[in-house]
Short mmCIF file of C-alpha atoms and ligand atoms in Angstrom, two decimals:
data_model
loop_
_atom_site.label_atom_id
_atom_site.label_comp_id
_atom_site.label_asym_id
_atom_site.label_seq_id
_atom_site.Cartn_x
_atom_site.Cartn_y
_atom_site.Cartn_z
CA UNK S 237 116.53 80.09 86.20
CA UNK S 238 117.96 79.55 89.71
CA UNK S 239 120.70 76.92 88.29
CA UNK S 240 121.53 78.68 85.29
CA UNK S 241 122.66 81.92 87.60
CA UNK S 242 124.87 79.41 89.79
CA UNK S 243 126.81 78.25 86.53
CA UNK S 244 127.86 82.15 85.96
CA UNK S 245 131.39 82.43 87.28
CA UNK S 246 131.85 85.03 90.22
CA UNK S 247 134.36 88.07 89.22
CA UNK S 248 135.48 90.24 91.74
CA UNK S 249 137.21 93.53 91.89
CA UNK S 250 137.47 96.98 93.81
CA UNK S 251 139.08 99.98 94.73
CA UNK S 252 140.25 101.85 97.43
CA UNK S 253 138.69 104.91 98.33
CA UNK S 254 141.91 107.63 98.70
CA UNK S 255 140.56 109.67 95.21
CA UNK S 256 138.27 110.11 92.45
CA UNK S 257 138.91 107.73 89.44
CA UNK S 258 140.68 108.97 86.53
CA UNK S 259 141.30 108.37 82.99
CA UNK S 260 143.77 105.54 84.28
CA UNK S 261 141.64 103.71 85.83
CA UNK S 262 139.08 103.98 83.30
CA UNK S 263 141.48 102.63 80.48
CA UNK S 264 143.56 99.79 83.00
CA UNK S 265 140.12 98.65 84.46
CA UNK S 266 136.93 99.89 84.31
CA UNK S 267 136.06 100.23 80.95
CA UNK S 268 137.11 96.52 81.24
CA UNK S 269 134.72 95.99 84.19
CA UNK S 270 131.16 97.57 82.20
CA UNK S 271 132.36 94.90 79.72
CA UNK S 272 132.36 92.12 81.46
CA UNK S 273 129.59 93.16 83.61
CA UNK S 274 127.31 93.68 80.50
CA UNK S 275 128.18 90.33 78.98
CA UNK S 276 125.85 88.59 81.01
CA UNK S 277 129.30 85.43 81.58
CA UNK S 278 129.77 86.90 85.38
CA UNK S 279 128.22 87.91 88.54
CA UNK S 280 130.12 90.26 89.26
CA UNK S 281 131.18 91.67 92.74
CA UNK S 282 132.20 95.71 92.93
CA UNK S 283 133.55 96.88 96.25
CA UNK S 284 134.90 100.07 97.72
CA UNK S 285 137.29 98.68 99.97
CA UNK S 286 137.45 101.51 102.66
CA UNK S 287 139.10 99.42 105.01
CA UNK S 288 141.62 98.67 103.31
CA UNK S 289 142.01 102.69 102.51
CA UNK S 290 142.20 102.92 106.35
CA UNK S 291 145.09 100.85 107.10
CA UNK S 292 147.36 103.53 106.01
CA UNK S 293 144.79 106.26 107.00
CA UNK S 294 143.85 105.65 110.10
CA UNK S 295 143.97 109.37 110.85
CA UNK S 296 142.04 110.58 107.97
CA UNK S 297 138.55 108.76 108.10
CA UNK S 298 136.75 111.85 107.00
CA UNK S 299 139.00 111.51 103.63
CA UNK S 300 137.48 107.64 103.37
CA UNK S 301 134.47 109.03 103.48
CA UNK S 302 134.26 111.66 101.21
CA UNK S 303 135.86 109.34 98.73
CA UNK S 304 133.60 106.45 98.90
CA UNK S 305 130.90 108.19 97.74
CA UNK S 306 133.31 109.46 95.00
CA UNK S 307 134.00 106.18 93.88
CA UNK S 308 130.55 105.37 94.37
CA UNK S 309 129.59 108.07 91.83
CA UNK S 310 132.14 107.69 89.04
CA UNK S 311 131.30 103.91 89.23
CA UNK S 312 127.59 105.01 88.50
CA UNK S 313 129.10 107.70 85.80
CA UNK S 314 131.30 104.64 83.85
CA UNK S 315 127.93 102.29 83.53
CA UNK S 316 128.64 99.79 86.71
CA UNK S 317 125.31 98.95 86.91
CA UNK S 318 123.42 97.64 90.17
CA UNK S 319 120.93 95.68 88.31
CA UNK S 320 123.69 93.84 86.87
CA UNK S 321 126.65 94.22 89.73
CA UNK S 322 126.57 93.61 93.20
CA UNK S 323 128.36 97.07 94.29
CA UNK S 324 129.23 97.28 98.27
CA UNK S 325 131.39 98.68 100.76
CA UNK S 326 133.99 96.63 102.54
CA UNK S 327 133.61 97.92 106.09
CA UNK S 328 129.64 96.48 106.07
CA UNK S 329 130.51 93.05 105.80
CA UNK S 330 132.04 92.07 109.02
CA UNK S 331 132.67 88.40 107.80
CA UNK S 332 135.58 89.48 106.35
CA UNK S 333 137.15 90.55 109.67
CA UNK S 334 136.57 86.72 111.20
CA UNK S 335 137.81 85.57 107.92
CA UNK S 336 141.04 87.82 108.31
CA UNK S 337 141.78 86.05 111.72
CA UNK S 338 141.55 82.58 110.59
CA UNK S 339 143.76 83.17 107.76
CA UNK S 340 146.20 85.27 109.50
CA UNK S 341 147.61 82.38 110.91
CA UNK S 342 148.49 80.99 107.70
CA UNK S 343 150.93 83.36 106.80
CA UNK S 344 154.35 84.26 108.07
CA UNK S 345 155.27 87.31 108.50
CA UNK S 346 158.45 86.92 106.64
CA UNK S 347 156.23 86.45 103.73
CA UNK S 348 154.08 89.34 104.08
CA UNK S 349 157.50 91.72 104.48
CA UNK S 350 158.81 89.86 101.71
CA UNK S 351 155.62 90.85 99.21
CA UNK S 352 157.24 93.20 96.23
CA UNK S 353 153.82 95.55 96.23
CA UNK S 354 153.46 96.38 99.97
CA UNK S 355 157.33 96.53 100.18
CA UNK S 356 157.34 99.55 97.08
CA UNK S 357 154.07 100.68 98.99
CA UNK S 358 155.67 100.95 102.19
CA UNK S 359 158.43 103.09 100.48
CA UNK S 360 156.44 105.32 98.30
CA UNK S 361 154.52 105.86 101.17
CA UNK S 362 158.13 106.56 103.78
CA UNK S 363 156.61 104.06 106.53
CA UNK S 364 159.61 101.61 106.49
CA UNK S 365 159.97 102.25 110.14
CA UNK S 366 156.18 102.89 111.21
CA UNK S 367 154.33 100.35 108.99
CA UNK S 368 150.55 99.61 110.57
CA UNK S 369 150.27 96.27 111.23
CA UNK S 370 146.87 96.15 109.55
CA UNK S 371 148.90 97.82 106.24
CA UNK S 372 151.28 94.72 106.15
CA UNK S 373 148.49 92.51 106.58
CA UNK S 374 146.44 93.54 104.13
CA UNK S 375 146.87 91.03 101.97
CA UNK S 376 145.57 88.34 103.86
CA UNK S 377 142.53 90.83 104.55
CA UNK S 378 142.00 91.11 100.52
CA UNK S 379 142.48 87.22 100.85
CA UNK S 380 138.79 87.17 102.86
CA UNK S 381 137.38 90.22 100.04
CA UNK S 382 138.12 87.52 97.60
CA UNK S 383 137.28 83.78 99.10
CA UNK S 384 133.93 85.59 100.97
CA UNK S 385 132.00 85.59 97.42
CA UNK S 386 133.75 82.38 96.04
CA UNK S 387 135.61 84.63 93.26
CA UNK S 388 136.77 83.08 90.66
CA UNK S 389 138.31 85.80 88.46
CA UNK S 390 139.66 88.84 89.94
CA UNK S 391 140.73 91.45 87.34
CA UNK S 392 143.07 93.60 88.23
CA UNK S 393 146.27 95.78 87.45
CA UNK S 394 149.96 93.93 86.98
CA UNK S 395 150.86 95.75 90.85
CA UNK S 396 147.92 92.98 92.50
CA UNK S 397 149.80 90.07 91.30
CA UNK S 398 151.93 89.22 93.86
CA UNK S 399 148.99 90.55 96.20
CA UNK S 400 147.44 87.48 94.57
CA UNK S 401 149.73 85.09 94.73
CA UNK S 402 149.75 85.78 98.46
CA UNK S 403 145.79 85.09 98.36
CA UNK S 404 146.60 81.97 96.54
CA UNK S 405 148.72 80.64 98.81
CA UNK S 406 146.48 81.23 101.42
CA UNK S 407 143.53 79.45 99.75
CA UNK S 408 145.65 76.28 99.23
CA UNK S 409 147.05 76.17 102.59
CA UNK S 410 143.07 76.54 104.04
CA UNK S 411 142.15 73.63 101.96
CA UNK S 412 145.08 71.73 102.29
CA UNK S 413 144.96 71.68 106.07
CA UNK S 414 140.86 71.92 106.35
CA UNK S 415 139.86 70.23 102.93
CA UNK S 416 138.75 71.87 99.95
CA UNK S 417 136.52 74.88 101.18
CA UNK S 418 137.47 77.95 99.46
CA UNK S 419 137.97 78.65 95.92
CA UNK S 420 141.55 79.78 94.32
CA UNK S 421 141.08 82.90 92.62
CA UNK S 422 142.75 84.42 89.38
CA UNK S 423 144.19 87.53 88.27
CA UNK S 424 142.73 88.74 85.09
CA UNK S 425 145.30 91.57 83.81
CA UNK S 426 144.20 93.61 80.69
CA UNK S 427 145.74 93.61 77.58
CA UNK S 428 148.72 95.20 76.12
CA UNK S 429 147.35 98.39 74.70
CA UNK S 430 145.15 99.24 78.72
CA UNK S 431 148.50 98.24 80.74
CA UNK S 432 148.88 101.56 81.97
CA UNK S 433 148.33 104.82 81.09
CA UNK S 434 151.07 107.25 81.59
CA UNK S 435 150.55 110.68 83.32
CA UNK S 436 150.01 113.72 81.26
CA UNK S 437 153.74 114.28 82.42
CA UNK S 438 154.71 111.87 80.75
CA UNK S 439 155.56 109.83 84.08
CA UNK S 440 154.76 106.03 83.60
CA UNK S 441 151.87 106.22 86.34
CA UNK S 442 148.79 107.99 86.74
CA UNK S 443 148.64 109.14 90.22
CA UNK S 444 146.51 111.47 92.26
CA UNK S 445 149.70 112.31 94.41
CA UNK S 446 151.80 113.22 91.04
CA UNK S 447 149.12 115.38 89.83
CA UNK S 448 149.35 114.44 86.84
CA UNK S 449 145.60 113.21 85.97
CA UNK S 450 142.85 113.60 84.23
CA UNK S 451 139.52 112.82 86.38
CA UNK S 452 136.41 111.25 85.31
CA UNK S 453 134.74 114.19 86.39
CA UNK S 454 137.19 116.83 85.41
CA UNK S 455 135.09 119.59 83.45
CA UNK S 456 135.43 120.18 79.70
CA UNK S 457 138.30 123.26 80.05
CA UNK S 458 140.00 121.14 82.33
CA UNK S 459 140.46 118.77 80.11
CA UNK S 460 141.15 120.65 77.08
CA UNK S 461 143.81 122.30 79.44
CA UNK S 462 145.93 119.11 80.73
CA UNK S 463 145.77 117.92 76.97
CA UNK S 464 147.39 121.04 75.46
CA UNK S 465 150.25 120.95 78.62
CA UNK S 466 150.87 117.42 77.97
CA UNK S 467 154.55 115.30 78.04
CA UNK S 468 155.56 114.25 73.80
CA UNK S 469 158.90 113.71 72.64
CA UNK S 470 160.87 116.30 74.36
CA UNK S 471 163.17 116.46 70.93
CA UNK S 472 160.48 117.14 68.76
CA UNK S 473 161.39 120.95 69.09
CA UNK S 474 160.66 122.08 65.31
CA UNK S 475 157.75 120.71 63.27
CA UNK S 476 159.82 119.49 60.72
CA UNK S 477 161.92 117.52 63.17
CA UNK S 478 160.92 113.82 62.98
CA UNK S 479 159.21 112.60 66.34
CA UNK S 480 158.99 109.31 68.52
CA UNK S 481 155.88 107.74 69.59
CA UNK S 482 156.94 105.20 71.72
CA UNK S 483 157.53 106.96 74.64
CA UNK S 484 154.92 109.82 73.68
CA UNK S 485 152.49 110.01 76.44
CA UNK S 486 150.03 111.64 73.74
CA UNK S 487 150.28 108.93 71.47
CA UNK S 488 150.23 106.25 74.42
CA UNK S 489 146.86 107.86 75.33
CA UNK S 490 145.58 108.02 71.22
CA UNK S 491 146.51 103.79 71.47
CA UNK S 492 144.42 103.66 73.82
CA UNK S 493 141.57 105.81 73.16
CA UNK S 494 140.26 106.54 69.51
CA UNK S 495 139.26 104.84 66.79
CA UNK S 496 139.05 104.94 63.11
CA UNK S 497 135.24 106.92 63.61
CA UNK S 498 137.22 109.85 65.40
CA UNK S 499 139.43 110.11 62.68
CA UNK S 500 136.85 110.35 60.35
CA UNK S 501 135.18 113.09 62.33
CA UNK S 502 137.94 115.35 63.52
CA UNK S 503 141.04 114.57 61.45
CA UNK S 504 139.83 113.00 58.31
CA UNK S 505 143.61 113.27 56.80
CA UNK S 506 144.49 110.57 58.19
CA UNK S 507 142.72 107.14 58.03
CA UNK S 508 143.71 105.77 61.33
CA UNK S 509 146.50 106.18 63.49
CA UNK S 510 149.12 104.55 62.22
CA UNK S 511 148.74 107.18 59.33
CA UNK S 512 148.89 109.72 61.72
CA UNK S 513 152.08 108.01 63.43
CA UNK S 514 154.13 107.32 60.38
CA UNK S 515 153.65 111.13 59.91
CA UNK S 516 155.13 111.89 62.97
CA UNK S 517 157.49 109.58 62.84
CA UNK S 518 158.39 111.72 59.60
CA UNK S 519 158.84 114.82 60.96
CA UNK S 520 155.87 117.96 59.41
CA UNK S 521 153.48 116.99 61.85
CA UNK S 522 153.10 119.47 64.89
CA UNK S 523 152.39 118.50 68.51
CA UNK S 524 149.89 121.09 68.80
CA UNK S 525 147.71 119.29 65.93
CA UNK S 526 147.72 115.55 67.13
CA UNK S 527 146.98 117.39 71.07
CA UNK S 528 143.63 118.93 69.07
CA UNK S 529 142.70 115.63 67.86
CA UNK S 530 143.51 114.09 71.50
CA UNK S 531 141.09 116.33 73.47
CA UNK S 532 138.24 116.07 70.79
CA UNK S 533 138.88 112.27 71.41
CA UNK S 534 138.83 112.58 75.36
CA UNK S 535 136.15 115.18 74.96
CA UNK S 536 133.66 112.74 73.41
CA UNK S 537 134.59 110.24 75.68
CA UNK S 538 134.63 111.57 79.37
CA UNK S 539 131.18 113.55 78.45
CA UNK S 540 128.67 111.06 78.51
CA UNK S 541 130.78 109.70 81.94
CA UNK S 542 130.60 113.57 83.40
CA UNK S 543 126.94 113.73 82.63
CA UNK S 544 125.51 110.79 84.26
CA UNK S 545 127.65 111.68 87.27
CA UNK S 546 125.97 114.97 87.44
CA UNK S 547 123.21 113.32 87.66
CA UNK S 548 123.73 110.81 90.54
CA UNK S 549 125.44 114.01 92.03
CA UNK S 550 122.04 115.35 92.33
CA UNK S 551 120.57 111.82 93.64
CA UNK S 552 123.21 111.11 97.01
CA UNK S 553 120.88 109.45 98.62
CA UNK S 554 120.14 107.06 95.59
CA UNK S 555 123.98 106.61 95.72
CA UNK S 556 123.71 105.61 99.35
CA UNK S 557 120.73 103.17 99.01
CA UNK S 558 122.54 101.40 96.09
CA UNK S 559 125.65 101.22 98.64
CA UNK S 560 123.31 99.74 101.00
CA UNK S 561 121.28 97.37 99.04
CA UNK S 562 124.30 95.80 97.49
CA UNK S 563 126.16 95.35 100.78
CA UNK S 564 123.05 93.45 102.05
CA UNK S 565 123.30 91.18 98.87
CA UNK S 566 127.33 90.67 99.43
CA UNK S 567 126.91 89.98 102.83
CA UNK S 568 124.26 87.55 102.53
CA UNK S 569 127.11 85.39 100.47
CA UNK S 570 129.57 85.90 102.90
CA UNK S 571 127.44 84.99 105.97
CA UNK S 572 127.56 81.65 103.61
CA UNK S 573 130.96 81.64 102.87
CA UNK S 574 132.36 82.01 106.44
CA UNK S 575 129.56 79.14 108.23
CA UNK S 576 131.43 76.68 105.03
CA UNK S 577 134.60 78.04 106.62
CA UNK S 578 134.20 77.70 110.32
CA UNK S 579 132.31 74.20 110.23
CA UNK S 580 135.51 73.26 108.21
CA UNK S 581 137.85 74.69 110.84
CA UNK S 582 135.29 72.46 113.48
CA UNK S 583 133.88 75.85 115.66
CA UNK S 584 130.78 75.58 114.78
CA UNK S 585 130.10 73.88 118.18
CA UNK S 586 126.99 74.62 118.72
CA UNK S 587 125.11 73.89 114.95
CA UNK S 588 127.64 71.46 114.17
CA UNK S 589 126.22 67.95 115.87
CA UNK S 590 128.19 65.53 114.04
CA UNK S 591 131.67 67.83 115.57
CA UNK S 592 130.27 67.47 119.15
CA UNK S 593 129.76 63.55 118.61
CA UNK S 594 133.38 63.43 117.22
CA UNK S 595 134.44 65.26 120.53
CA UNK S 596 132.79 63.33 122.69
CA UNK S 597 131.11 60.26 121.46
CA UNK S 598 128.60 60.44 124.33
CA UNK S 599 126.66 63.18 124.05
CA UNK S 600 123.11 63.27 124.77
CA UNK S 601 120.87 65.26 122.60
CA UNK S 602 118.18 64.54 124.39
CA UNK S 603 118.80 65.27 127.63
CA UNK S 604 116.55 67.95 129.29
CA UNK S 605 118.14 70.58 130.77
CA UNK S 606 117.99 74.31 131.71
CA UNK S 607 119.44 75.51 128.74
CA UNK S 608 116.75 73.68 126.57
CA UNK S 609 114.14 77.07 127.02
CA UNK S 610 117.01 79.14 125.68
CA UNK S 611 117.35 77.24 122.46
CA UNK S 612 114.18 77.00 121.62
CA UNK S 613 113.84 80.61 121.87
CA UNK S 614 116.98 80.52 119.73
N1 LIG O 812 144.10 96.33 96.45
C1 LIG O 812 143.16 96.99 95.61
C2 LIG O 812 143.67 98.41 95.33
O1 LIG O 812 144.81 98.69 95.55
C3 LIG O 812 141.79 97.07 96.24
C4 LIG O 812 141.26 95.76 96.70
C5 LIG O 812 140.98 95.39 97.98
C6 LIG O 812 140.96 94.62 95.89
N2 LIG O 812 140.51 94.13 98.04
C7 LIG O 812 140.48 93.62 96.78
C8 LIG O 812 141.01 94.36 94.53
C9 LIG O 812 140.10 92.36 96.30
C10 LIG O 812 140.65 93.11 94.07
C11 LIG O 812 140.18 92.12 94.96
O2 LIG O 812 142.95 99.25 94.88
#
């Protein structure tokens, strides 16, 4: 049983905890995530990763907070599971702060400046004079989330490659200079059609600070509301007029979303969606119609999500426990991890007898002396 566990590949992913998930997340990664979790090929990892939310939020811990649990919930609500994922918070395992400071000085800091993500971070976010140092850092920080569990695969969006590459860079440095110790990790980006969903604007990101999302736990008006106000093709004026789908957030969300089953059940018409496409394409086909068909698609969707996270709304304290549980399993790993790490760096002086006889090739175990009571109370 015990060997057959150790052959499953670790996966690990997780999110920061500025906002409650939305319908972007759910199509670029965690519909993904229940997937792999449920076919039984992983242990998987799930972390909030609240310090990482605090390097640019240092002044807002109260908004870390209330978001963790968020993220705790609509993780819950999408069918993470923690009989089958190990879900924890970041801040609980303080390995991955001794981790940070060995690896930090195996990266320049022309390198970090020169990372494409935290640079466009650093801009969206106006801090190109007043950058935290623990922002610019933080990817050699995700570098210990990653190489504290041994992950293998780390699935992510196309915006954590070069976060990555940075982590893989690190991890062959470490083994390069201490010997092979840590594993390389690798980005698993979705496919094609769960790239990225567009915001109901039409804008090519979903993004809480846009406001231009649809939540996981947005109620059923809501919903129905954003759908009907949504971005098409901004020259499809008159039914008749023939209409694009390419850059039709409506359609973009339809690619992603339904199947031939919801046709069948709320727009029988059509067979599928190319059907439903080439009669837009056309021109006689109203926005007003394929928005209808949208929201009954969402609707069906996002209600079994917004029920179970009414439940676990009712249940905090479950929430919390699972939180807590699962950071006890992660850190157990990473207590692991980091003794394999600092017995290959040589500081594990005082465990580590075959480093003190390489020091010194003298040393005398067996020497009595006044320290001897204090180990063996050790
Ligand atoms: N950087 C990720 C985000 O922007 C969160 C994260 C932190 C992460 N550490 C990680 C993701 C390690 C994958 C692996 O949301």
């Amino acid at each position: 049983m015990k060997s057959k566990k150790e052959k499953k590949e670790i996966l690990l992913t997780g999110d920061r905890p500025t906002g409650r998930l939305h319908l972007g997340h759910y199509v670029g990664s965690l519909r993904n995530r229940v997937e792999m979790q449920n076919s039984g090929k992983y242990i998987p990892y799930i972390f909030i990763s609240d310090l990482q939310a605090l390097t640019d939020n240092a002044r807002n811990p109260e908004k870390i907070r209330r978001n963790l649990i968020e993220v705790a919930l609509d993780y819950l609500a999408v069918g993470i599971d923690p009989k089958k994922s190990i879900i924890f918070v970041q801040s609980q395992i303080p390995e991955l702060a001794e981790l940070t400071m060995y690896y930090m000085n195996l990266v320049t800091l022309a390198r970090l400046q020169r990372n494409p993500t935290i640079k466009s971070e650093i801009k969206e976010r106006g801090l190109e004079k007043s950058v935290p140092v623990g922002f610019l850092t933080y990817p050699i920080s995700q570098a210990a989330d990653i190489t504290a569990f041994d992950a293998k695969y780390v699935p992510g969006g196309e915006d954590q490659a070069p976060i990555l590459e940075q982590d893989r860079e690190i991890v062959r440095t470490f083994n390069a200079i201490y010997g092979e110790t840590l594993v390389e990790p690798e980005l698993i980006v979705p496919d094609d059609i769960c790239k990225r969903l567009p915001g109901t604007d039409g804008k090519a990101k979903m993004s809480k600070s846009l406001g231009n999302c649809i939540y996981l736990s947005d109620e059923p008006e809501a919903i129905k509301e954003k759908v009907m106000s949504m971005y098409t093709d901004p020259n499809h004026l008159r039914i008749e007029d023939p209409g694009n789908v390419e850059d039709n957030a409506v359609f973009k969300y339809l690619d992603a979303l339904c199947t031939d089953e919801h046709f069948k059940k709320y727009l029988p018409e059509y067979k599928n969606l190319d059907e439903l496409k080439a009669h837009y394409r056309r021109g006689g086909l109203g926005d007003v119609k394929v928005k209808k068909f949208l929201n009954a698609v969402l609707q069906e969707t996002l209600e079994p999500i917004r029920e179970r996270r009414h439940y676990y709304e009712q249940h905090i304290d479950y929430v919390y426990d699972m939180l807590e549980d699962g950071s006890k399993v992660a850190r157990k790993k990473a207590k692991e991890v980091l003794k394999r790490v600092r017995r290959a760096i040589g500081v594990e002086y005082f465990e580590d007898m075959e480093l003190r006889h390489s020091v010194y090739a003298n040393v005398d175990d067996d020497f009595e002396n006044e320290y001897a009571p204090v180990r063996v109370r050790r």
